PDB file of C-alpha atoms in Angstrom:
ATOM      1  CA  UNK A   1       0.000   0.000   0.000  1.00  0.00           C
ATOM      2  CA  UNK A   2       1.328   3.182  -1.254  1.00  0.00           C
ATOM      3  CA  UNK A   3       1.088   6.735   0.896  1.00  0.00           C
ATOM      4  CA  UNK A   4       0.545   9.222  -1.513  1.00  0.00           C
ATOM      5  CA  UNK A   5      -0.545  12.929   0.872  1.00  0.00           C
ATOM      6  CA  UNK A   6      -3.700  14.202  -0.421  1.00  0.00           C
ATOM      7  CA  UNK A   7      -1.263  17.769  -1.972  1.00  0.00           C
ATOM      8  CA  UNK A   8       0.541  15.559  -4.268  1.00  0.00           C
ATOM      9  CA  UNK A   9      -0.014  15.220  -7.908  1.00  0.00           C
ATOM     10  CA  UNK A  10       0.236  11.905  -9.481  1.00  0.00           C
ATOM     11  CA  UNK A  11      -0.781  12.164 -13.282  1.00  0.00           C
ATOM     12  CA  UNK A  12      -3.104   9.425 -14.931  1.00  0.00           C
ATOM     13  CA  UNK A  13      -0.556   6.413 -16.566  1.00  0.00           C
ATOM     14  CA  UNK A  14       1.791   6.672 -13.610  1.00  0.00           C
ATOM     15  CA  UNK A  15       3.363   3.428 -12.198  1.00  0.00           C
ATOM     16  CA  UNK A  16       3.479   3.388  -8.181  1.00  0.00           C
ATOM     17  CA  UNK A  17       4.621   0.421  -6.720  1.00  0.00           C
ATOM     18  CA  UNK A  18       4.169  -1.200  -3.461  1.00  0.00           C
ATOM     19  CA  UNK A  19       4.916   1.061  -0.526  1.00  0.00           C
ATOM     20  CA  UNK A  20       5.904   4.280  -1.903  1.00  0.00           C
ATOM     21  CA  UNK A  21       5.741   7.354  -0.399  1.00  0.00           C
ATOM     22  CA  UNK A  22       4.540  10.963  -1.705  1.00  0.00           C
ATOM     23  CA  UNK A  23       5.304  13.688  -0.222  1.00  0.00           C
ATOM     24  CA  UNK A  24       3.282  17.210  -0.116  1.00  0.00           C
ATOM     25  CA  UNK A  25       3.275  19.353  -3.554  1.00  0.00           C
ATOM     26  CA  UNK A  26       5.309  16.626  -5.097  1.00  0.00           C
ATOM     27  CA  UNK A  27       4.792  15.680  -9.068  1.00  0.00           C
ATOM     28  CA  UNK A  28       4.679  12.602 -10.754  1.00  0.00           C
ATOM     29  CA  UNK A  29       4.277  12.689 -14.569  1.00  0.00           C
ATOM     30  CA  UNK A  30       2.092  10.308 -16.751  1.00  0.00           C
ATOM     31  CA  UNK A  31       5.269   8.302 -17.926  1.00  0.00           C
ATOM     32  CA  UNK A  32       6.848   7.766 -14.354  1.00  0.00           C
ATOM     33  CA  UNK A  33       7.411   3.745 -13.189  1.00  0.00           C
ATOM     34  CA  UNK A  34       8.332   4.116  -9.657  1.00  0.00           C
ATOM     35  CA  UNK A  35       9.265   0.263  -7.808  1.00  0.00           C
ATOM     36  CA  UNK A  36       8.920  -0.677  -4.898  1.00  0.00           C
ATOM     37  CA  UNK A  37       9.356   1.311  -1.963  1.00  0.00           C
ATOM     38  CA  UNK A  38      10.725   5.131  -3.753  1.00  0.00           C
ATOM     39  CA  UNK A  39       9.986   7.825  -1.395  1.00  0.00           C
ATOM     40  CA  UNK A  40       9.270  10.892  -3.263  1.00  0.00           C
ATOM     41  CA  UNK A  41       9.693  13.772  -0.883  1.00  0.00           C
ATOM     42  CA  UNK A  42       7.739  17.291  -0.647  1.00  0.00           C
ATOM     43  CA  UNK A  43       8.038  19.619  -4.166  1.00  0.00           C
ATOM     44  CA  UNK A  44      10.369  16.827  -5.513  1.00  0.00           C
ATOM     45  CA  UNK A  45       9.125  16.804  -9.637  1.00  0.00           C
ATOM     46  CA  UNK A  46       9.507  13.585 -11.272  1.00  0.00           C
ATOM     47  CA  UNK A  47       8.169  13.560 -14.950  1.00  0.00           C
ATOM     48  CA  UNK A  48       9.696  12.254 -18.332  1.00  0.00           C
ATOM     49  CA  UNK A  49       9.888   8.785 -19.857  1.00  0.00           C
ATOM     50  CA  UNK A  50      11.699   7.974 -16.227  1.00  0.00           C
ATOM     51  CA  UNK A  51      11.540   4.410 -14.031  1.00  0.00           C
ATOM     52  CA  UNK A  52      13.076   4.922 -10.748  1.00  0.00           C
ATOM     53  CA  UNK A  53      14.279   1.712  -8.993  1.00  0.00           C
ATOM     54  CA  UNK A  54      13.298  -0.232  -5.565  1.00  0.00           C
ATOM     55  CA  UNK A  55      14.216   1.981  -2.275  1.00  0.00           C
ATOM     56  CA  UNK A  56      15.223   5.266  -4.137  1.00  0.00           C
ATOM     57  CA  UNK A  57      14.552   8.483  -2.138  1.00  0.00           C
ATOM     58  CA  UNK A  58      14.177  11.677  -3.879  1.00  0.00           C
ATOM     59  CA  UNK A  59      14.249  15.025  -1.984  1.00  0.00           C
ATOM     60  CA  UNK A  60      12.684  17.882  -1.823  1.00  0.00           C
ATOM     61  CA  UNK A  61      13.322  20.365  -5.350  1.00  0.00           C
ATOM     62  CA  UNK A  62      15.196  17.225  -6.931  1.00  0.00           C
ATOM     63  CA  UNK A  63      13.804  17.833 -10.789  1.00  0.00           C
ATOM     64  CA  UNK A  64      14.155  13.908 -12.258  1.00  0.00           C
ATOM     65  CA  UNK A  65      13.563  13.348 -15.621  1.00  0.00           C
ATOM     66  CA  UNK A  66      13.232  16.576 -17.978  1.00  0.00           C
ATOM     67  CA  UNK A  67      14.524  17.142 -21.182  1.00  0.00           C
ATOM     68  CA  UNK A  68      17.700  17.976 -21.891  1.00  0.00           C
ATOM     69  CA  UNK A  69      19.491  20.766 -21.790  1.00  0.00           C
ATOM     70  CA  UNK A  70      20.820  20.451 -25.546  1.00  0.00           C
ATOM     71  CA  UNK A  71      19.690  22.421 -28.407  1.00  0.00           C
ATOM     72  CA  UNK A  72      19.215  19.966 -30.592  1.00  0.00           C
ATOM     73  CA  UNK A  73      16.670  17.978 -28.968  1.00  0.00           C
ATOM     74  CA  UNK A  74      13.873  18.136 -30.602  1.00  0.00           C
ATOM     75  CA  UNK A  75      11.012  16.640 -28.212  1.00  0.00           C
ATOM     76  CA  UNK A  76      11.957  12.791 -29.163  1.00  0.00           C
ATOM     77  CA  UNK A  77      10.615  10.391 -27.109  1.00  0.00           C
ATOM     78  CA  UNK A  78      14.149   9.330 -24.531  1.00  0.00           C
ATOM     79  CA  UNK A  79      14.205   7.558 -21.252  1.00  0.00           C
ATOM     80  CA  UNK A  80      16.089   8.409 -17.812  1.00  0.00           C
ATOM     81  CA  UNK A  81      16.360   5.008 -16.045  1.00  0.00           C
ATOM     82  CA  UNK A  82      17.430   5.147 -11.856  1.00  0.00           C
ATOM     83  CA  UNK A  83      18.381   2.162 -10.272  1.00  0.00           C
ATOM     84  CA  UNK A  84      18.162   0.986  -6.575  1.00  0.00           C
ATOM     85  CA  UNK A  85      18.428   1.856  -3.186  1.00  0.00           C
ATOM     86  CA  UNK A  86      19.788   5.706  -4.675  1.00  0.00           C
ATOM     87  CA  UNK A  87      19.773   9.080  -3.075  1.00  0.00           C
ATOM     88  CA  UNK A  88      18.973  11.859  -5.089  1.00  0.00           C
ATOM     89  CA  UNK A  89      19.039  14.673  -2.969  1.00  0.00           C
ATOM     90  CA  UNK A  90      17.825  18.177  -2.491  1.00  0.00           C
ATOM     91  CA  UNK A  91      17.744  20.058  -6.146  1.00  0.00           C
ATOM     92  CA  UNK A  92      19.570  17.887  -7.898  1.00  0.00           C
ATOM     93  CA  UNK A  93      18.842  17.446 -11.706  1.00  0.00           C
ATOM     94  CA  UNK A  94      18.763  14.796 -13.932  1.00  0.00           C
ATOM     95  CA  UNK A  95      17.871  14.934 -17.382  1.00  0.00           C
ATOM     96  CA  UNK A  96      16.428  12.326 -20.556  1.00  0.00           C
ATOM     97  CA  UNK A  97      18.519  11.359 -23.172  1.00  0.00           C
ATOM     98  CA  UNK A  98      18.729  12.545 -26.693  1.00  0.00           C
ATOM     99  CA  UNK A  99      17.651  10.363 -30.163  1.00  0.00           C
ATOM    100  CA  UNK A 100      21.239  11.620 -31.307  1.00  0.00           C
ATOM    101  CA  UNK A 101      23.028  10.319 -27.687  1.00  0.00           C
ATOM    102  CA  UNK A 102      21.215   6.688 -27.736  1.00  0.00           C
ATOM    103  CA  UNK A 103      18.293   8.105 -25.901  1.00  0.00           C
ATOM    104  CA  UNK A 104      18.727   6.551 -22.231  1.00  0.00           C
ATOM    105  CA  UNK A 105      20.486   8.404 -18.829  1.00  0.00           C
ATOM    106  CA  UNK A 106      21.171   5.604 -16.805  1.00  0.00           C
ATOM    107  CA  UNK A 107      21.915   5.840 -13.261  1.00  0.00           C
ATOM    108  CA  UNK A 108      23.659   2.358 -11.501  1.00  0.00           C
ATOM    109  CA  UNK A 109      22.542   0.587  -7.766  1.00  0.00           C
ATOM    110  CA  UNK A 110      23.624   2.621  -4.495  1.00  0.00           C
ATOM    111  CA  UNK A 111      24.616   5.718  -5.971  1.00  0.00           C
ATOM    112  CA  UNK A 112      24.200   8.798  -4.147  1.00  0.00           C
ATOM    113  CA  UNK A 113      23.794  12.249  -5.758  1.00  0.00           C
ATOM    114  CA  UNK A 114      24.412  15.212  -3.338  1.00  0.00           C
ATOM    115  CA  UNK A 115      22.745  18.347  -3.579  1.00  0.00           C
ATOM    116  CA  UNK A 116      22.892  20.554  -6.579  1.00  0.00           C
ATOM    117  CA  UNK A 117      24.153  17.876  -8.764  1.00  0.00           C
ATOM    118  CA  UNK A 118      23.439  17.414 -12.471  1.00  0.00           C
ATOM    119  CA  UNK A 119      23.131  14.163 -14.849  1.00  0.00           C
ATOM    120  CA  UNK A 120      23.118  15.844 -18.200  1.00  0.00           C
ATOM    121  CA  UNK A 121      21.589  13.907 -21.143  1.00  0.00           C
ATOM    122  CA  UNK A 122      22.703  10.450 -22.312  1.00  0.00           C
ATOM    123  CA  UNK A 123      25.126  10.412 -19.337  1.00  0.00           C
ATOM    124  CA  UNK A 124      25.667   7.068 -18.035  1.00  0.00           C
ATOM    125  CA  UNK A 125      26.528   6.261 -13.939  1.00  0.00           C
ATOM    126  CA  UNK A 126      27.717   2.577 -12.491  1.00  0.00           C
ATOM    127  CA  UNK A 127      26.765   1.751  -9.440  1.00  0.00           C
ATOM    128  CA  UNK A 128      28.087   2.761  -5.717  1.00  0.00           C
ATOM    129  CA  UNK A 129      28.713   6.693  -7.628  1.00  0.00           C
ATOM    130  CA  UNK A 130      29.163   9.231  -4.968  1.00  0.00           C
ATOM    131  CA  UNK A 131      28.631  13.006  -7.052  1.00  0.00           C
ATOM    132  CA  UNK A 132      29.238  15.386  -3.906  1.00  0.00           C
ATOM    133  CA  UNK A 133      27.514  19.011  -4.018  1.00  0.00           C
ATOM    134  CA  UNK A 134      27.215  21.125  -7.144  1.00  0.00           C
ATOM    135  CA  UNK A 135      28.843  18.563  -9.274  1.00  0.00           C
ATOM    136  CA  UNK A 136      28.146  18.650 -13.246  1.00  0.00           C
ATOM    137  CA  UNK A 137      28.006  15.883 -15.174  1.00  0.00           C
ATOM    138  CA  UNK A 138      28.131  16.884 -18.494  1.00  0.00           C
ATOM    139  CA  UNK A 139      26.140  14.736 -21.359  1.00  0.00           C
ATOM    140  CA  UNK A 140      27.150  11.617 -22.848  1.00  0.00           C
ATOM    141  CA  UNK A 141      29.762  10.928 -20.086  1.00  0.00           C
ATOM    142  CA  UNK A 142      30.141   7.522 -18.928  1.00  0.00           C
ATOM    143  CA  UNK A 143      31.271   7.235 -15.052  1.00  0.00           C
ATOM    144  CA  UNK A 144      32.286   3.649 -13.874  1.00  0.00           C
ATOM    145  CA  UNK A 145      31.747   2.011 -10.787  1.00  0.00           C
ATOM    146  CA  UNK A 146      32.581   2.971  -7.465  1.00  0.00           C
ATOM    147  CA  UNK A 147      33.469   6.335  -8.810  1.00  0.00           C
ATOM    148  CA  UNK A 148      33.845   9.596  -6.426  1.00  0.00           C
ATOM    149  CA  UNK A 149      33.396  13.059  -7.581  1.00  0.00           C
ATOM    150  CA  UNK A 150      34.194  15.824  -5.054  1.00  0.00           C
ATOM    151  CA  UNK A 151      32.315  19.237  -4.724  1.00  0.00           C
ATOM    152  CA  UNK A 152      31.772  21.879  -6.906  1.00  0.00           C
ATOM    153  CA  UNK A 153      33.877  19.524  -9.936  1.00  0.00           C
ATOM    154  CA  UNK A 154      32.628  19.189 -13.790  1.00  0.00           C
ATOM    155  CA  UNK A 155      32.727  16.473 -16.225  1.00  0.00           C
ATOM    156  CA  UNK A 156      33.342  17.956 -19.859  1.00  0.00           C
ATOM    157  CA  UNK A 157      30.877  15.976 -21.926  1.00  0.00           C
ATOM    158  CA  UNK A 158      32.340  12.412 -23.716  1.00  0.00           C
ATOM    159  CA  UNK A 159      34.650  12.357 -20.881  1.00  0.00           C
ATOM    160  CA  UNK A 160      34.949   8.611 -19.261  1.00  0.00           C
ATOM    161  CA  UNK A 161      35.754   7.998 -15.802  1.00  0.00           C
ATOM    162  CA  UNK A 162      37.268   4.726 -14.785  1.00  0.00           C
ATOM    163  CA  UNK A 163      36.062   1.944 -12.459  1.00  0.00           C
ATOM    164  CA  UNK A 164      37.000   3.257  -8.757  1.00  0.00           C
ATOM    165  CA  UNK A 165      38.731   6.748 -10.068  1.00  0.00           C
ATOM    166  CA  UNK A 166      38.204   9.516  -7.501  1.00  0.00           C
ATOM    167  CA  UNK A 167      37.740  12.867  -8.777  1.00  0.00           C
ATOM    168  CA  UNK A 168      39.256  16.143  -5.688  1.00  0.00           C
ATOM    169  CA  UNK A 169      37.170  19.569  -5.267  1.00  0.00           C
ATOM    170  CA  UNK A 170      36.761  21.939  -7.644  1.00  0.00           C
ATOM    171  CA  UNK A 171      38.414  20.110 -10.700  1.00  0.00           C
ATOM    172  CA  UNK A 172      37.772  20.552 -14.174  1.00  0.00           C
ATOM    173  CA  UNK A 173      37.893  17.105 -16.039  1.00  0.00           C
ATOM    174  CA  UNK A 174      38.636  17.867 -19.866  1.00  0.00           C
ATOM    175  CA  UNK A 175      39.771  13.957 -20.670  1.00  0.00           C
ATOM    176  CA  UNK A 176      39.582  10.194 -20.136  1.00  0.00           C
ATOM    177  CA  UNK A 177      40.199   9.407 -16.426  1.00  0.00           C
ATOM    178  CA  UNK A 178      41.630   5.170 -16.227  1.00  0.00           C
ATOM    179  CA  UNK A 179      40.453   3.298 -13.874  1.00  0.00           C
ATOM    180  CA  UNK A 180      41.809   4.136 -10.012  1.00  0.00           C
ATOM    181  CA  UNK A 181      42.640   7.087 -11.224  1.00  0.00           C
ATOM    182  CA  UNK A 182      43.314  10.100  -8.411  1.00  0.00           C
ATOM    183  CA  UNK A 183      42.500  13.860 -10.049  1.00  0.00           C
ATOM    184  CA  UNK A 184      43.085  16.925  -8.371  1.00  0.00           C
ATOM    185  CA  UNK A 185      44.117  20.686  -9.282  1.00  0.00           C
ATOM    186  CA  UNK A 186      41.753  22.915 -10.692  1.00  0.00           C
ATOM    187  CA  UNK A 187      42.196  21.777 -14.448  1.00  0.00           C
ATOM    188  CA  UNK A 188      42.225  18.052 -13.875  1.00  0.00           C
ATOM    189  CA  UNK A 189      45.528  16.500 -13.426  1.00  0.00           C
ATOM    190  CA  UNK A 190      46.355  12.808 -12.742  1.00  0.00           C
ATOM    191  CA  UNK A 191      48.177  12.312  -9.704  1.00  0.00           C
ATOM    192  CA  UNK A 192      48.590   8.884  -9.125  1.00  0.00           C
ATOM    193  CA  UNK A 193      45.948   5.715  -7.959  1.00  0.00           C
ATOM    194  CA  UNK A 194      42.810   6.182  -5.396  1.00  0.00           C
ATOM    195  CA  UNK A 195      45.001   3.531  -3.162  1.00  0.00           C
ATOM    196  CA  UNK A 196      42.364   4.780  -0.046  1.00  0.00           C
ATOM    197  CA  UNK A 197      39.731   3.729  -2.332  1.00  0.00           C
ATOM    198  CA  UNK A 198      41.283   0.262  -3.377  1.00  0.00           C
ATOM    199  CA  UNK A 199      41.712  -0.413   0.667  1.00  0.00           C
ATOM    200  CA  UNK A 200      38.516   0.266   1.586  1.00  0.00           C
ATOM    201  CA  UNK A 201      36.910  -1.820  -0.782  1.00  0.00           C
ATOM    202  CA  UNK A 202      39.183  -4.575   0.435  1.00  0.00           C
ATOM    203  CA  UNK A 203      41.521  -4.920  -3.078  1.00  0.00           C
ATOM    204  CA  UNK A 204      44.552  -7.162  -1.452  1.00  0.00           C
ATOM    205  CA  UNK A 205      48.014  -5.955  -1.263  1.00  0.00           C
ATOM    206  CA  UNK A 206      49.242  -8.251  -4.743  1.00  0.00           C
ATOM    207  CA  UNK A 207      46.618  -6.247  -6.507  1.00  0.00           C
ATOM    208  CA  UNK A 208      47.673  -3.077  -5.523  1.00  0.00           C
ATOM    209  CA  UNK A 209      51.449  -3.900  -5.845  1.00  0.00           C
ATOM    210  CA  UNK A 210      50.365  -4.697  -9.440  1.00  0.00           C
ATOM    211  CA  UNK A 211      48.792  -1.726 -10.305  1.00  0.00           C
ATOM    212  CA  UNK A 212      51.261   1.000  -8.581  1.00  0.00           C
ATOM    213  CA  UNK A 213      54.001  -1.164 -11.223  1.00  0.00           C
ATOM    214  CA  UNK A 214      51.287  -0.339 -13.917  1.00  0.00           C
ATOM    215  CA  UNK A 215      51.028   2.968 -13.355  1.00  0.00           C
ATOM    216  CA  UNK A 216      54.882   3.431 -13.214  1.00  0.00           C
ATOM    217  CA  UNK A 217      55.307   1.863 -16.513  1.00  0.00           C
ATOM    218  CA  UNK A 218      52.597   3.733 -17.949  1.00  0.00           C
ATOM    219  CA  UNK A 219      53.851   7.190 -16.400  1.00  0.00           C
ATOM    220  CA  UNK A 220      57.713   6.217 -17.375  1.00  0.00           C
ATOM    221  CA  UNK A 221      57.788   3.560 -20.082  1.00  0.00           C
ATOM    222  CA  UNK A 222      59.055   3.590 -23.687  1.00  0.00           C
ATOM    223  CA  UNK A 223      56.825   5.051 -26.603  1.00  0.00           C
ATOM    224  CA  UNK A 224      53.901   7.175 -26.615  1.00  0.00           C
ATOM    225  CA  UNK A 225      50.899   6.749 -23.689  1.00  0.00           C
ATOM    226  CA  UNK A 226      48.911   4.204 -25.612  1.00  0.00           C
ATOM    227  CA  UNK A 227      52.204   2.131 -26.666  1.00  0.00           C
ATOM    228  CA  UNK A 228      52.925   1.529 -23.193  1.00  0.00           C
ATOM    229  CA  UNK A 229      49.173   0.838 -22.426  1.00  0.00           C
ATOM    230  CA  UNK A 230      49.784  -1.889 -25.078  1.00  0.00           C
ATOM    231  CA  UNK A 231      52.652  -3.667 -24.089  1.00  0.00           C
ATOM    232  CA  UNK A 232      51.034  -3.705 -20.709  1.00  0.00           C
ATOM    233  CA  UNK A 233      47.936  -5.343 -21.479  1.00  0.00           C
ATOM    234  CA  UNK A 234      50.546  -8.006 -23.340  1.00  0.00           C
ATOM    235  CA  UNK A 235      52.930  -8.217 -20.299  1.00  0.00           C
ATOM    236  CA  UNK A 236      50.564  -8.048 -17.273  1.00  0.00           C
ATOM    237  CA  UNK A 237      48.298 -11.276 -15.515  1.00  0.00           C
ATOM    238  CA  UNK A 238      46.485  -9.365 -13.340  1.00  0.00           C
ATOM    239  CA  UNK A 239      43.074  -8.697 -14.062  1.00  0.00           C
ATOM    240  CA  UNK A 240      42.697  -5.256 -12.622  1.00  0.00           C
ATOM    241  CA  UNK A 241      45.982  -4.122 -14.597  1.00  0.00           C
ATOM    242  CA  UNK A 242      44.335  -5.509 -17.480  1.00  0.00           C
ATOM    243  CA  UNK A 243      40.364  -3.670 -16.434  1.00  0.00           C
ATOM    244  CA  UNK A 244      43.285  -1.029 -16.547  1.00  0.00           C
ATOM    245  CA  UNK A 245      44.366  -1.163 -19.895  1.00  0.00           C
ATOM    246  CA  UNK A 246      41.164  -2.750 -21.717  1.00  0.00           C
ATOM    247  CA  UNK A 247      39.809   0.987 -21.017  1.00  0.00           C
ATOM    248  CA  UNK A 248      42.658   3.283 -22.257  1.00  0.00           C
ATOM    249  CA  UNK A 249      42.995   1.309 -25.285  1.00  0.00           C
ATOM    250  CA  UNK A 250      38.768   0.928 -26.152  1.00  0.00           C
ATOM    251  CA  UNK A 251      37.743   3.897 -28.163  1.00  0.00           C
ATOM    252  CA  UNK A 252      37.168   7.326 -26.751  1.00  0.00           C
ATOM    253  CA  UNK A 253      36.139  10.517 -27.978  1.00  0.00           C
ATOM    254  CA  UNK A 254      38.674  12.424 -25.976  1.00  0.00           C
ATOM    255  CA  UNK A 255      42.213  11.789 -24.981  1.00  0.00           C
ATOM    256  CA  UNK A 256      43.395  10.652 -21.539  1.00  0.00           C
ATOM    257  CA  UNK A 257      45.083  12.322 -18.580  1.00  0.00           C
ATOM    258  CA  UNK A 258      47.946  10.562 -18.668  1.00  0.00           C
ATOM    259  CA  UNK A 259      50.566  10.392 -15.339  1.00  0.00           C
ATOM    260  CA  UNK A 260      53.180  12.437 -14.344  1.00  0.00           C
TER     261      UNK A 260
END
């Protein structure tokens, strides 16, 4: 049994699953699919072609699901998916997709969206993201798993973000980030592995022996960036070296930081 308050506005052709909550003055459009359990708080808007997944909370002034903010869409019918057990909080925004982008935002499991922060269009988030306050993610970006972004950062648009990267305060992120990656400084430099990050999520110490080797031989090797990401992936058994260097060398439609 849902609790919907008697101020809230839930459009005809809305989905509400089992045991959702509704805050005051809050807005579900006509294409919403909320699962089980979503707690829509007070003057939070959901609308779009947008499914929000089990255990979700959106707070109050959050704006889910309207078009994008790109000049070329042209009212095509695009999707904003949310996964589970995410927190979306107070006036964040997150936007549809775009025919031209492959029309789907995606948002992973366990992410958790701080306030002020932005999904632009066709964006796509893993799961366990953490986007602190005020950050922009631009459109079409693709942000792995496990992935931190600190305050007040942006994500140019195209820009990938590797599996377990952590992004510092107030950075500007032009390029490719590879997985583990740590950038700081205000333009986006790459300044060695998230090692805090690989310890708390319990990588062992062979794993991250192989990796600080990778990154040396990537930061100091013969030949240009993607030469030594090549002979790695050749050289290297360890499967987190080679998550590593399966993503500098996939295609990309911007360069990489690459280490100092």
């Amino acid at each position: 049994m849902s609790e919907i308050h008697p101020s809230a506005l839930v459009e005809p052709g809305a989905v509400i699953g089992d045991g959702c909550k509704i805050g005051a003055f809050a807005v579900i459009g006509p294409e919403v699919t909320l699962a089980a359990g979503v707690v829509v708080k007070s003057h939070a808007i959901v609308t779009g072609w947008t499914e929000v997944g089990t255990g979700t909370v959106i707070f109050p002034f959050a704006c889910v699901g309207e078009v994008p903010q790109d000049l070329k869409y042209r009212g095509e019918r695009t999707r904003l998916i949310i996964g589970a057990r995410c927190r979306i909080r107070e006036g964040a925004t997150l936007n549809i997709g775009t025919e031209g982008g492959g029309g789907v935002t995606r948002v992973g499991d366990d992410c958790l969206l701080m306030t002020g922060a932005h999904v632009g269009h066709d964006a796509t988030l893993g799961n366990r993201v953490i986007l602190a306050n005020q950050v922009a993610i631009a459109g079409h970006c693709q942000i792995g798993d496990d992935v931190i972004i600190g305050g007040l950062s942006g994500i140019h648009q195209f820009v990938r973000i590797g599996h377990g990267a952590i992004i510092g305060a107030v950075t500007m992120v032009t390029n490719d980030v590879m997985p583990h990656g740590l950038v700081q400084a205000p333009r986006g430099e790459l300044d060695g592995l998230n090692l805090v990050g690989l310890k708390r999520r319990g990588v062992g110490r062979a794993e991250i022996t192989a990796l600080r080797a990778a990154y040396q031989a990537l930061a100091q090797g013969e030949g240009s960036f993607l030469d030594r990401a090549r002979k790695l992936a050749e050289e290297s058994d360890s499967p987190m070296v080679r998550e590593m260097t399966d993503f500098i060398l996939a295609a990309s439609d911007r360069s990489f930081l690459t280490p100092k």
